[in-house]
JSON list of C-alpha atoms in Angstrom, two decimals:
[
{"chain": "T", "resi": 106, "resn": "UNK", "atom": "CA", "xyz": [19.82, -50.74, -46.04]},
{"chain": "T", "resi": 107, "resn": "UNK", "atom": "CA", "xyz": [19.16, -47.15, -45.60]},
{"chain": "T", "resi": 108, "resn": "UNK", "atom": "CA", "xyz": [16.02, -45.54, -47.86]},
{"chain": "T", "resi": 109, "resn": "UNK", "atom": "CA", "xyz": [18.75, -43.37, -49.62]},
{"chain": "T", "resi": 110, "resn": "UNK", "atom": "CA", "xyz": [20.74, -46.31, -50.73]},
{"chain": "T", "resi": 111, "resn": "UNK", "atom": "CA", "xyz": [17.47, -47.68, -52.90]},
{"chain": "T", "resi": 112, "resn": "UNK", "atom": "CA", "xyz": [16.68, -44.11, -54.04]},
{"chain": "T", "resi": 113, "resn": "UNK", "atom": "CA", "xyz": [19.90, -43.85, -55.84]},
{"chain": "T", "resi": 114, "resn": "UNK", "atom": "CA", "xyz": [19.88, -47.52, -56.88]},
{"chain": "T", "resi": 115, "resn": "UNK", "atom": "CA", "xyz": [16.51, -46.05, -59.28]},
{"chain": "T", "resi": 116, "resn": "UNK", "atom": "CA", "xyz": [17.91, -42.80, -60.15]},
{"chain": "T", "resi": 117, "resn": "UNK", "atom": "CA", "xyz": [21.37, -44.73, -61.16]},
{"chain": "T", "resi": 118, "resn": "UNK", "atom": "CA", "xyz": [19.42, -47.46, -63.26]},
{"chain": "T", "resi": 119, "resn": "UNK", "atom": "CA", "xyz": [21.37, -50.08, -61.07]},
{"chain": "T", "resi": 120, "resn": "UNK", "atom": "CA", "xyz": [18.61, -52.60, -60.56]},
{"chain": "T", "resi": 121, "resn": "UNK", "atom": "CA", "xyz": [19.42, -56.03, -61.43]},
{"chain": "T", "resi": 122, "resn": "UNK", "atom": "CA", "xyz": [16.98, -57.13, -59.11]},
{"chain": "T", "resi": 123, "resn": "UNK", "atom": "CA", "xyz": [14.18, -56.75, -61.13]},
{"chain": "T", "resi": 124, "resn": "UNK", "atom": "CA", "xyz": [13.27, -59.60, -63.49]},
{"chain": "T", "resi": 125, "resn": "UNK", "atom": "CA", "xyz": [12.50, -58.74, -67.10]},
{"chain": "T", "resi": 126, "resn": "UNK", "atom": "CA", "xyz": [10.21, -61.92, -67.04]},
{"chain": "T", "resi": 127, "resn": "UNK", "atom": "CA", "xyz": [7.26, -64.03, -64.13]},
{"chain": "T", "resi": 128, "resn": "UNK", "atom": "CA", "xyz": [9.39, -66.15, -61.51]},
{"chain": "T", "resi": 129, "resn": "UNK", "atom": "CA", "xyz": [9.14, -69.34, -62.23]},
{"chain": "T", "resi": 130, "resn": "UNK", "atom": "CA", "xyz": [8.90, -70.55, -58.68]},
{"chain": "T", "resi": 131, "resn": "UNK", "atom": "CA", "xyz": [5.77, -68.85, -58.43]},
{"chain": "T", "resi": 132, "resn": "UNK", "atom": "CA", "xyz": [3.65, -69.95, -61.46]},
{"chain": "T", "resi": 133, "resn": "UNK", "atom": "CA", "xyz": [5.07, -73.75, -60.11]},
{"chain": "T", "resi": 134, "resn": "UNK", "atom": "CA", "xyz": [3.98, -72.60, -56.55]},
{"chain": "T", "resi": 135, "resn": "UNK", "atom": "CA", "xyz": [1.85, -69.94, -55.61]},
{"chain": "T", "resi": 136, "resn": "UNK", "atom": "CA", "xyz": [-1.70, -72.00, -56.49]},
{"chain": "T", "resi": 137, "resn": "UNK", "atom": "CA", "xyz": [-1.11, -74.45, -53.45]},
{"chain": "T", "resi": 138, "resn": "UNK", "atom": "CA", "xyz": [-1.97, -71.69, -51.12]},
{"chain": "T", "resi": 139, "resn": "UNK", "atom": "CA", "xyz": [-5.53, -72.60, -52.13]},
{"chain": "T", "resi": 140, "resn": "UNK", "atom": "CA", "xyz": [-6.94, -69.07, -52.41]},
{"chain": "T", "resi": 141, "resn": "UNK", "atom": "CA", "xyz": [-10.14, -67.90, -53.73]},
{"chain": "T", "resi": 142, "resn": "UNK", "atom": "CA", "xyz": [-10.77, -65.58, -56.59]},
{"chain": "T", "resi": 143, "resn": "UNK", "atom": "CA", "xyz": [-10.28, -61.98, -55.48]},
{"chain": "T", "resi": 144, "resn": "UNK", "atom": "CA", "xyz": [-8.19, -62.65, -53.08]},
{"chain": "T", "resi": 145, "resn": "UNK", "atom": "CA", "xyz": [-6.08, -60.14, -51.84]},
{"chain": "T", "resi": 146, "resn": "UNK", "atom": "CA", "xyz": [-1.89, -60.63, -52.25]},
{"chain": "T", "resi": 147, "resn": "UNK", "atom": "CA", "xyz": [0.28, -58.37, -50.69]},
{"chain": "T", "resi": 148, "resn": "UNK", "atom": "CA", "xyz": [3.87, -57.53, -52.36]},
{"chain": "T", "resi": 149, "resn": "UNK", "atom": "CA", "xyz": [6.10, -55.66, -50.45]},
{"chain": "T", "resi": 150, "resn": "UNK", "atom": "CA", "xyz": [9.14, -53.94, -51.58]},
{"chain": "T", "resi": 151, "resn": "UNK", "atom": "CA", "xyz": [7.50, -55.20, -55.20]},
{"chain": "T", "resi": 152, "resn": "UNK", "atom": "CA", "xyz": [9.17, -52.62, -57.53]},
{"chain": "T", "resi": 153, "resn": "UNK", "atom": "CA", "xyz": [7.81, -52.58, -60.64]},
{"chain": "T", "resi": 154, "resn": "UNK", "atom": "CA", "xyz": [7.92, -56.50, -60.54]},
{"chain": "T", "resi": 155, "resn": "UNK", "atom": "CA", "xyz": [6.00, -58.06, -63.37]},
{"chain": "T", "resi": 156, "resn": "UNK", "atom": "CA", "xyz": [5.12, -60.96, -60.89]},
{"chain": "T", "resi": 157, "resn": "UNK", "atom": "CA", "xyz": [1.99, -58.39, -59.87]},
{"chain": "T", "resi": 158, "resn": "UNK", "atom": "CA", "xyz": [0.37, -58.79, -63.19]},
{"chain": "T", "resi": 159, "resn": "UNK", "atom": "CA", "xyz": [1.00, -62.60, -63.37]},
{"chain": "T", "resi": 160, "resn": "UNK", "atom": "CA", "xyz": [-0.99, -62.53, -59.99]},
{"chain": "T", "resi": 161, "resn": "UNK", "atom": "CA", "xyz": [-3.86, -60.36, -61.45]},
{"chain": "T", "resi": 162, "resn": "UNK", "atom": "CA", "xyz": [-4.18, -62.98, -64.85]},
{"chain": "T", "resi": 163, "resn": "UNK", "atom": "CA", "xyz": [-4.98, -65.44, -61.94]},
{"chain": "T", "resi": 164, "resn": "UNK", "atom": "CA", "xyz": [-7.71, -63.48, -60.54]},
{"chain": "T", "resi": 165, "resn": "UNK", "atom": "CA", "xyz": [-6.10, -62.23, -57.13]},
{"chain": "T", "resi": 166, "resn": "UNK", "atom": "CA", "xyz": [-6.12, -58.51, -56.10]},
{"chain": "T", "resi": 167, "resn": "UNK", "atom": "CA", "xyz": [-2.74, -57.17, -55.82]},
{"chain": "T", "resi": 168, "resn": "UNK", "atom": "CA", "xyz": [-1.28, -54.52, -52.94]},
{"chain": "T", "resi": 169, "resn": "UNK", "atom": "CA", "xyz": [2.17, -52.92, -53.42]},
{"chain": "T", "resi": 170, "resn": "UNK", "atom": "CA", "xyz": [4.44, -51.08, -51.48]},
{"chain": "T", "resi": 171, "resn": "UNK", "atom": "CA", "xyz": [7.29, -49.69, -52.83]},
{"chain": "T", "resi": 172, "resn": "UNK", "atom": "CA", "xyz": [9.84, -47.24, -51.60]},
{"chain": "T", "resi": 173, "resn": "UNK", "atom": "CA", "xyz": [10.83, -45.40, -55.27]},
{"chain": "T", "resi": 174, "resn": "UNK", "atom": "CA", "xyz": [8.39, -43.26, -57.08]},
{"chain": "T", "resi": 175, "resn": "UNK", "atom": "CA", "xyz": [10.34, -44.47, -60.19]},
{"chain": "T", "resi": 176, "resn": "UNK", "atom": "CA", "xyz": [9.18, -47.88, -59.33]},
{"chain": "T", "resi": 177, "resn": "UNK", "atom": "CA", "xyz": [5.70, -46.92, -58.98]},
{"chain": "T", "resi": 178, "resn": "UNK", "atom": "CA", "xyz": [5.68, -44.85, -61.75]},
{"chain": "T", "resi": 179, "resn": "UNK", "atom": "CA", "xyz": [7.58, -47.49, -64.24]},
{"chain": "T", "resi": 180, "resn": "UNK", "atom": "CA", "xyz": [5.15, -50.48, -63.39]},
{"chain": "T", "resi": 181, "resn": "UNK", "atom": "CA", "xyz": [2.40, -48.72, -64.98]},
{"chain": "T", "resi": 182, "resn": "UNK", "atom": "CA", "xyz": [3.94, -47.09, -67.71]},
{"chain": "T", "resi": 183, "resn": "UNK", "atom": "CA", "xyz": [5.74, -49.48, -69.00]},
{"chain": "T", "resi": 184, "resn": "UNK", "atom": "CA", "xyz": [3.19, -51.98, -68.78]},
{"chain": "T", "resi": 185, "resn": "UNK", "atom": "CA", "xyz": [1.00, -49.75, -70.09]},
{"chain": "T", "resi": 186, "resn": "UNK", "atom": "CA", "xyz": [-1.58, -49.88, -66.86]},
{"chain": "T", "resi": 187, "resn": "UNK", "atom": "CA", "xyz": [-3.95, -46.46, -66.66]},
{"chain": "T", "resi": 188, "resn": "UNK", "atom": "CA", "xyz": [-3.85, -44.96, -63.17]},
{"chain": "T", "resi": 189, "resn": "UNK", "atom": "CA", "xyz": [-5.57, -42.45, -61.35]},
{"chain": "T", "resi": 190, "resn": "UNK", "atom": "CA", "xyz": [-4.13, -39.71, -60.01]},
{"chain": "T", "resi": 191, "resn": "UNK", "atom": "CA", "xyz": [-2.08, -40.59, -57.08]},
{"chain": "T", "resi": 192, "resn": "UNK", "atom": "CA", "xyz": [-3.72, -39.58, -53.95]},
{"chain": "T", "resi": 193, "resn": "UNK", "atom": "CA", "xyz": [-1.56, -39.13, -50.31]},
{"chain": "T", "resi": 194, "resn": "UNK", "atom": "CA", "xyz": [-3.23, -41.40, -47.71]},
{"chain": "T", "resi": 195, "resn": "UNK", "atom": "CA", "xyz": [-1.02, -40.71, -44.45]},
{"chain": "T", "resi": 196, "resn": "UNK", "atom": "CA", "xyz": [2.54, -40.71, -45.28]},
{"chain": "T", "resi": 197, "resn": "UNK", "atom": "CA", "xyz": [2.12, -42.73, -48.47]},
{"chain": "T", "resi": 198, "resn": "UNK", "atom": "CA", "xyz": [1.52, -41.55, -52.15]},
{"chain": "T", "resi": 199, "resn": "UNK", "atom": "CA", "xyz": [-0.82, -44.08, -53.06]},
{"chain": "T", "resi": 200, "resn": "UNK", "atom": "CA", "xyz": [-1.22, -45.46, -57.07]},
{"chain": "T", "resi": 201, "resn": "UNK", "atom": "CA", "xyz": [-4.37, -47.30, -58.31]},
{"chain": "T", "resi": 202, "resn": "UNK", "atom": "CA", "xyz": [-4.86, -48.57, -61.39]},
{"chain": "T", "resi": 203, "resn": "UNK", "atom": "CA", "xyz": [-8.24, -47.89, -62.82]},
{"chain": "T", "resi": 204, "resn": "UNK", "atom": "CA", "xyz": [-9.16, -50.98, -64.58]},
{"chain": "T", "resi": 205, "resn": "UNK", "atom": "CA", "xyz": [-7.19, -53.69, -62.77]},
{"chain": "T", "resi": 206, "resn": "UNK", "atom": "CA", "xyz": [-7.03, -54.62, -59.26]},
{"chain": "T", "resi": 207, "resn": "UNK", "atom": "CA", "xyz": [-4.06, -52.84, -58.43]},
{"chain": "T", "resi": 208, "resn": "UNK", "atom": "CA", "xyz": [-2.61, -50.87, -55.83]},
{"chain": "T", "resi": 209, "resn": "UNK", "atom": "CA", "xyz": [0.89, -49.53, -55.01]},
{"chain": "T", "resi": 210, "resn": "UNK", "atom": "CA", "xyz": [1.85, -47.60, -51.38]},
{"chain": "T", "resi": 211, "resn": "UNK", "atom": "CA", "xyz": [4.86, -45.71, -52.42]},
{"chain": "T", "resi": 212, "resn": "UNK", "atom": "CA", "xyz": [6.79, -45.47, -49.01]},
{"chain": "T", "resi": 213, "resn": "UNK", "atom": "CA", "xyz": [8.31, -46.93, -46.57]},
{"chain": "T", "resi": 214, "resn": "UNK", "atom": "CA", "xyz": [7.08, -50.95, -45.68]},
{"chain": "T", "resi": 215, "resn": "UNK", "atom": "CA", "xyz": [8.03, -50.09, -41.89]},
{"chain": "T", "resi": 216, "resn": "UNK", "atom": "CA", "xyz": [4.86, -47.89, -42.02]},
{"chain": "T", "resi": 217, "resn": "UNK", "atom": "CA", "xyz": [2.13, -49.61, -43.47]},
{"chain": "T", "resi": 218, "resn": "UNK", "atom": "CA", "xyz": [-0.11, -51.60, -42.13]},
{"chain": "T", "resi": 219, "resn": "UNK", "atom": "CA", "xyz": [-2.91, -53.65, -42.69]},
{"chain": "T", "resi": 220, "resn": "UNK", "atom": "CA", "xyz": [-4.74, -50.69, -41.38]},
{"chain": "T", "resi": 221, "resn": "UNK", "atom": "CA", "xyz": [-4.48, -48.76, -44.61]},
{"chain": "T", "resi": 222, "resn": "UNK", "atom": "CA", "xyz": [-4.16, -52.02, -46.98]},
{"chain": "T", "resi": 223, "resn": "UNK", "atom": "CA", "xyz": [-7.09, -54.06, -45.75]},
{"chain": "T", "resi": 224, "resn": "UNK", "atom": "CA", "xyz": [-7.24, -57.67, -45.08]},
{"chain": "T", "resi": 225, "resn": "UNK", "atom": "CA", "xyz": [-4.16, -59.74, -46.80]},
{"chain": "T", "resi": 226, "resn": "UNK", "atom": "CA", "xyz": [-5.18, -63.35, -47.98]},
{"chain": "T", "resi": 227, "resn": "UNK", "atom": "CA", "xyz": [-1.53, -64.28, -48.58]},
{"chain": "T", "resi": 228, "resn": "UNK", "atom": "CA", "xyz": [1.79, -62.35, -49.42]},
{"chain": "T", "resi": 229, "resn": "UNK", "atom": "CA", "xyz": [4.30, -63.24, -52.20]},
{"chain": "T", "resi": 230, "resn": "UNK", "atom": "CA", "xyz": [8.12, -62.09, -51.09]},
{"chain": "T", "resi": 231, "resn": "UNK", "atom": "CA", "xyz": [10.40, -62.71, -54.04]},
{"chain": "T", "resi": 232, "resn": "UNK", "atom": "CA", "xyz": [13.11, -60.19, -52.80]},
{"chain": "T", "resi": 233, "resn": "UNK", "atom": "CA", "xyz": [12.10, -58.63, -49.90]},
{"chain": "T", "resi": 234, "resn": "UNK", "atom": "CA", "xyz": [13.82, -60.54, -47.03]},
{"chain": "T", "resi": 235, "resn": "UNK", "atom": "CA", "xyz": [16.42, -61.17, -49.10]},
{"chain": "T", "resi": 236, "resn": "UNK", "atom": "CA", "xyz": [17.37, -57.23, -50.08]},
{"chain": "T", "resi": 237, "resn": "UNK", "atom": "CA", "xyz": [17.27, -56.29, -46.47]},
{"chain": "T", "resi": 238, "resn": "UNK", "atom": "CA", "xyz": [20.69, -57.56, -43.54]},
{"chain": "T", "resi": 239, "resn": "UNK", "atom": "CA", "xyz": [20.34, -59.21, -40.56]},
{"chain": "T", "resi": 240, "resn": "UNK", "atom": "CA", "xyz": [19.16, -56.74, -38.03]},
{"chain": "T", "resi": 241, "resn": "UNK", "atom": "CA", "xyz": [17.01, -55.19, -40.92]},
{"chain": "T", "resi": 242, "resn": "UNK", "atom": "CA", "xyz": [15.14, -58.72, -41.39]},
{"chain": "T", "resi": 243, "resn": "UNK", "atom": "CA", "xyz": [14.60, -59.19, -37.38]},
{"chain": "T", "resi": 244, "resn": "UNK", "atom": "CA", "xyz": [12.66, -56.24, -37.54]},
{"chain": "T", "resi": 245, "resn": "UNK", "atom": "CA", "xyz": [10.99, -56.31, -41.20]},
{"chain": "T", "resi": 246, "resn": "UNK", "atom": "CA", "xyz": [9.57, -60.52, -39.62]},
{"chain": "T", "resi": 247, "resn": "UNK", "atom": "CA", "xyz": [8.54, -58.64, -36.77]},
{"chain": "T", "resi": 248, "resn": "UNK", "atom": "CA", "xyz": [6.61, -55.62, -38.08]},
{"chain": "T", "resi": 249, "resn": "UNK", "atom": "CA", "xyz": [5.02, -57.65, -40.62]},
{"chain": "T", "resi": 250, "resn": "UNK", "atom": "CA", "xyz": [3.50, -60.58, -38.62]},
{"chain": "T", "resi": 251, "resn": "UNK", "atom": "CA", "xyz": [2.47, -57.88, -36.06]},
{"chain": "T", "resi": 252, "resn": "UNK", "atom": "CA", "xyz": [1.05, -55.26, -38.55]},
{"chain": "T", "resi": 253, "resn": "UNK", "atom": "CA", "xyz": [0.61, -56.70, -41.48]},
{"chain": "T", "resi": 254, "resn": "UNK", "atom": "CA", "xyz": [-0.80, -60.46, -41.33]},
{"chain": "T", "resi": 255, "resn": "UNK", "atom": "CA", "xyz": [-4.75, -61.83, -40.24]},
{"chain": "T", "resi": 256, "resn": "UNK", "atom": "CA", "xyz": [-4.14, -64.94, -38.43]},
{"chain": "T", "resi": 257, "resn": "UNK", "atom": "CA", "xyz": [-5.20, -66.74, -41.64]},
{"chain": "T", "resi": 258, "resn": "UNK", "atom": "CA", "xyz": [-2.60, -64.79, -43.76]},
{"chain": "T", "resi": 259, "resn": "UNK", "atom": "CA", "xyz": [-0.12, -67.25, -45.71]},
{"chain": "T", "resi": 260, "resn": "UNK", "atom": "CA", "xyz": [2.72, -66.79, -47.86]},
{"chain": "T", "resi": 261, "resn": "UNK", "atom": "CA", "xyz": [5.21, -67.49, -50.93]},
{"chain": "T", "resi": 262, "resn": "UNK", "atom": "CA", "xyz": [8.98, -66.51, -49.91]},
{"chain": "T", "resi": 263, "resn": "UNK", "atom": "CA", "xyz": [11.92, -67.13, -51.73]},
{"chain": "T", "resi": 264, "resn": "UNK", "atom": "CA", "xyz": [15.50, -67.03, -50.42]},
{"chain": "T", "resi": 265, "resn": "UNK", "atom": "CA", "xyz": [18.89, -67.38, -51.61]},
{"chain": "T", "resi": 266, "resn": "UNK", "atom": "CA", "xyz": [21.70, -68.97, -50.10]},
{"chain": "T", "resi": 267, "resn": "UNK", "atom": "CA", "xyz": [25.72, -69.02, -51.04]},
{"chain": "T", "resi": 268, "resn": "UNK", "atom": "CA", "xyz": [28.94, -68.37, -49.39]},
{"chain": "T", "resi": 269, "resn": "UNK", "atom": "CA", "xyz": [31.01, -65.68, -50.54]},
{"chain": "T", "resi": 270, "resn": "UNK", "atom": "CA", "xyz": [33.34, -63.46, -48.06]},
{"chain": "T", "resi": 271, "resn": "UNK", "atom": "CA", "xyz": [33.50, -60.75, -51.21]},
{"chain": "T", "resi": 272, "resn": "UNK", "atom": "CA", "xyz": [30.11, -60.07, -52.22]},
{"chain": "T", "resi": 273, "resn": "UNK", "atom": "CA", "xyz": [28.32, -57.81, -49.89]},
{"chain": "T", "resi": 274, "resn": "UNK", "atom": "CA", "xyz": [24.75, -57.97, -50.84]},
{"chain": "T", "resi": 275, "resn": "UNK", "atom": "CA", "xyz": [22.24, -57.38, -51.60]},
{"chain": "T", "resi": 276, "resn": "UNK", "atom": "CA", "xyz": [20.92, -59.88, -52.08]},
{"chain": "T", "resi": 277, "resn": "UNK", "atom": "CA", "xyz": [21.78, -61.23, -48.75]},
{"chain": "T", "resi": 278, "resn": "UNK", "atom": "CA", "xyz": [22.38, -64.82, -48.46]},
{"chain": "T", "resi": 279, "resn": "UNK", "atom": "CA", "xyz": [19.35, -66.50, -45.78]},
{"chain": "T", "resi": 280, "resn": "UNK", "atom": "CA", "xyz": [19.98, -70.18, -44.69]},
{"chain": "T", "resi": 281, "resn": "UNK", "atom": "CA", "xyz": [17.22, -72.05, -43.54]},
{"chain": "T", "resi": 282, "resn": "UNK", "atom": "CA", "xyz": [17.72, -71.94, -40.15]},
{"chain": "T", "resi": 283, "resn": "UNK", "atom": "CA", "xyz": [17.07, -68.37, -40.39]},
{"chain": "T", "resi": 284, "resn": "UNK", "atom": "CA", "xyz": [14.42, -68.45, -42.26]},
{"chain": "T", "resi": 285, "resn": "UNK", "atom": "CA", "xyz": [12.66, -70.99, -39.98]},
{"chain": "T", "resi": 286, "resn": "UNK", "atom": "CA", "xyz": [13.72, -68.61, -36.61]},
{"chain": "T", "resi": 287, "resn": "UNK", "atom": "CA", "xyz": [12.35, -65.87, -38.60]},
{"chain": "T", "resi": 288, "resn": "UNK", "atom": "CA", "xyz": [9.03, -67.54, -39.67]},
{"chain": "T", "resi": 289, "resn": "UNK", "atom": "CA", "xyz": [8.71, -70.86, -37.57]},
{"chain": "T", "resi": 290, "resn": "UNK", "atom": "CA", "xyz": [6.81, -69.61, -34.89]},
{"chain": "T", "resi": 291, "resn": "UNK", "atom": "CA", "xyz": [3.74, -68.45, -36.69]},
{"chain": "T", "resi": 292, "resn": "UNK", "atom": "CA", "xyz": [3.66, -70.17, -39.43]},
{"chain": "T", "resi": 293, "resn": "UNK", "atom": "CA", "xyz": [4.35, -74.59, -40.99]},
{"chain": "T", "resi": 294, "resn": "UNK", "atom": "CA", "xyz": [6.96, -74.03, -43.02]},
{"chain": "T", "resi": 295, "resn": "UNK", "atom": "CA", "xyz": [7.49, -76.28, -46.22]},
{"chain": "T", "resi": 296, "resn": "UNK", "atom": "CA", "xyz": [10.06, -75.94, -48.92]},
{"chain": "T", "resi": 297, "resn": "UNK", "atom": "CA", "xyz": [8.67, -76.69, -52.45]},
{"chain": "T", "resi": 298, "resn": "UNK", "atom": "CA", "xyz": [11.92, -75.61, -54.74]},
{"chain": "T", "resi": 299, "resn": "UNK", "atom": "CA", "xyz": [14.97, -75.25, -55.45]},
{"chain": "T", "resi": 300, "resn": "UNK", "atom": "CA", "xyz": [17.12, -74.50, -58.32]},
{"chain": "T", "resi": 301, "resn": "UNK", "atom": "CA", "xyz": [20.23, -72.07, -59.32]},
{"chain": "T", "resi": 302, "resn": "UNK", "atom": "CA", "xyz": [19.92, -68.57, -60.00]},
{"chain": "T", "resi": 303, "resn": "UNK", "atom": "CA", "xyz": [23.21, -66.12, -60.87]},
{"chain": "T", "resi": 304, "resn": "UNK", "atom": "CA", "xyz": [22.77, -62.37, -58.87]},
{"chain": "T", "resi": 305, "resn": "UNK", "atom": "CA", "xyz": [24.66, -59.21, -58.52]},
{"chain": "T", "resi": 306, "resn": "UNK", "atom": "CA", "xyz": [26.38, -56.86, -60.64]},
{"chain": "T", "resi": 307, "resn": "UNK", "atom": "CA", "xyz": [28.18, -57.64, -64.15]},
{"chain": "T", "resi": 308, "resn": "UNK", "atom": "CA", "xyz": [31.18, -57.47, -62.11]},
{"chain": "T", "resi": 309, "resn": "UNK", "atom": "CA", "xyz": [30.37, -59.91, -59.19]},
{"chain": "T", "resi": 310, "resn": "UNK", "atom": "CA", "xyz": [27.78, -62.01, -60.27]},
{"chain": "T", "resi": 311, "resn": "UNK", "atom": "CA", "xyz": [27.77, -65.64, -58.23]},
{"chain": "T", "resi": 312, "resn": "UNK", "atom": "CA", "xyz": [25.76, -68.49, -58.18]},
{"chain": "T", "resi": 313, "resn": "UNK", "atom": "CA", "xyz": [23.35, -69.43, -55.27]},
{"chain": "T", "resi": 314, "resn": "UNK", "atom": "CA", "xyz": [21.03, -71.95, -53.92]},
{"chain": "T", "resi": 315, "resn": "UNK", "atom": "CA", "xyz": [17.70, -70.40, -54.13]},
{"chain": "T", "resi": 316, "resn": "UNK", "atom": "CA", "xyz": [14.62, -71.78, -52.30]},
{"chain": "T", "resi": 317, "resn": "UNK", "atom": "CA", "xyz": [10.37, -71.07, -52.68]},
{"chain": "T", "resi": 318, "resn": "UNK", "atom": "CA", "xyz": [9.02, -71.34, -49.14]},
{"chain": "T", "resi": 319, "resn": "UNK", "atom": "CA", "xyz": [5.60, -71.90, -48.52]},
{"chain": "T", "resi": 320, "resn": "UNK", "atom": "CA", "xyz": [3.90, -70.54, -45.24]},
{"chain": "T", "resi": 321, "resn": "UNK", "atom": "CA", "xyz": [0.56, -71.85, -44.03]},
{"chain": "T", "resi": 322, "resn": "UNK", "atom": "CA", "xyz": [-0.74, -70.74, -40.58]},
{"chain": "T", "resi": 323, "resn": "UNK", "atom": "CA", "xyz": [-0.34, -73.17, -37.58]},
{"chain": "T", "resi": 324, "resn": "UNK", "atom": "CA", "xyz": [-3.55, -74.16, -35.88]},
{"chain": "T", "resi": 325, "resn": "UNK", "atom": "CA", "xyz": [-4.35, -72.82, -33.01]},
{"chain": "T", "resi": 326, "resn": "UNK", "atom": "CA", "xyz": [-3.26, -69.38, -34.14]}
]
């Protein structure tokens, strides 16, 4: 999807993406990556996902990158999070909270890298990979296992699955044969749930399959 299409998505209030409550997959997941306290977590295209400050209650540092300034600007707001000032680092606005281990890149995920964010213990995609179509997700794999991830790096990703030939996406449906050409190379791949979950607009919601991933490192790399 082009940049402009998620710009107007904010400005239009037409985000049904966002979750008014944690993911459940990842309060029954996320602790079997085995990290330490203070680890970092990287969330990209996170929104103004509450998921972030579920992750900071359990002692992780967070990093953010989101394309909307409403986004960035909502998450603290509304959850009532001081900042700082935001500072430009590069071609990103950058927010930081000033009491919490927080920080948001507002920009585009195609140009960050681990460069500017530091080390990443582990990443959490919730709907990442699933917002973006196919020749977007060939290259979002790509740039992040080559820009973003340490070789210890592992990850939480959830995916949903259905098969509709009149709703369009987003979100896109990923079976896991993609996910495993996406993903298999670098990384043992193990899925830990499954359920039901209802997405899209009032006037096309459908049921899919949806699945929480979890991605350890293979040796050896």
């Amino acid at each position: 999807m082009e940049s402009q299409f998620w710009h107007e998505r904010w400005q239009q209030g037409q985000i049904a993406f966002h979750q008014p409550e944690v993911e459940k997959f990842l309060g029954a997941h996320f602790e079997r990556l085995g990290l330490a306290r203070g680890a970092t977590v990287f969330v990209p295209l996170c929104g103004k996902s509450l998921d972030m400050l579920w992750l900071v209650s359990q002692g992780y540092q967070v990093v953010g990158v989101e394309l909307s300034p409403i986004a960035c600007e909502a998450f603290f707001s509304e959850n009532r999070i001081e900042a700082a000032t935001p500072v430009t680092e590069g071609p990103f606005r950058v927010h930081r909270a000033k009491h919490q281990p927080i920080t948001l890149y507002e920009g585009d995920f195609f140009q960050l890298s681990a460069r500017q964010t530091g080390p990443l213990a582990a990443f959490y995609d919730r709907a990442s990979l699933i917002a973006l179509p196919p020749a977007m997700r060939e290259r979002y794999a790509e740039h992040f296992q080559r820009e973003m991830l340490a070789p210890s790096t592992s990850g939480l990703l959830l995916t949903v699955a259905y098969q509709s030939n009149t709703f369009p996406g987003p979100p896109f449906s990923i079976p896991s044969e993609e996910v495993h050409r996406l993903w298999g190379e670098r990384f043992q791949l193990e899925q830990v749930g499954q359920g039901e979950e209802v997405v899209g607009p009032p006037t096309q919601r459908i049921s899919t399959a949806k699945s929480a991933w979890l991605l350890t490192p293979k040796a050896g790399r």
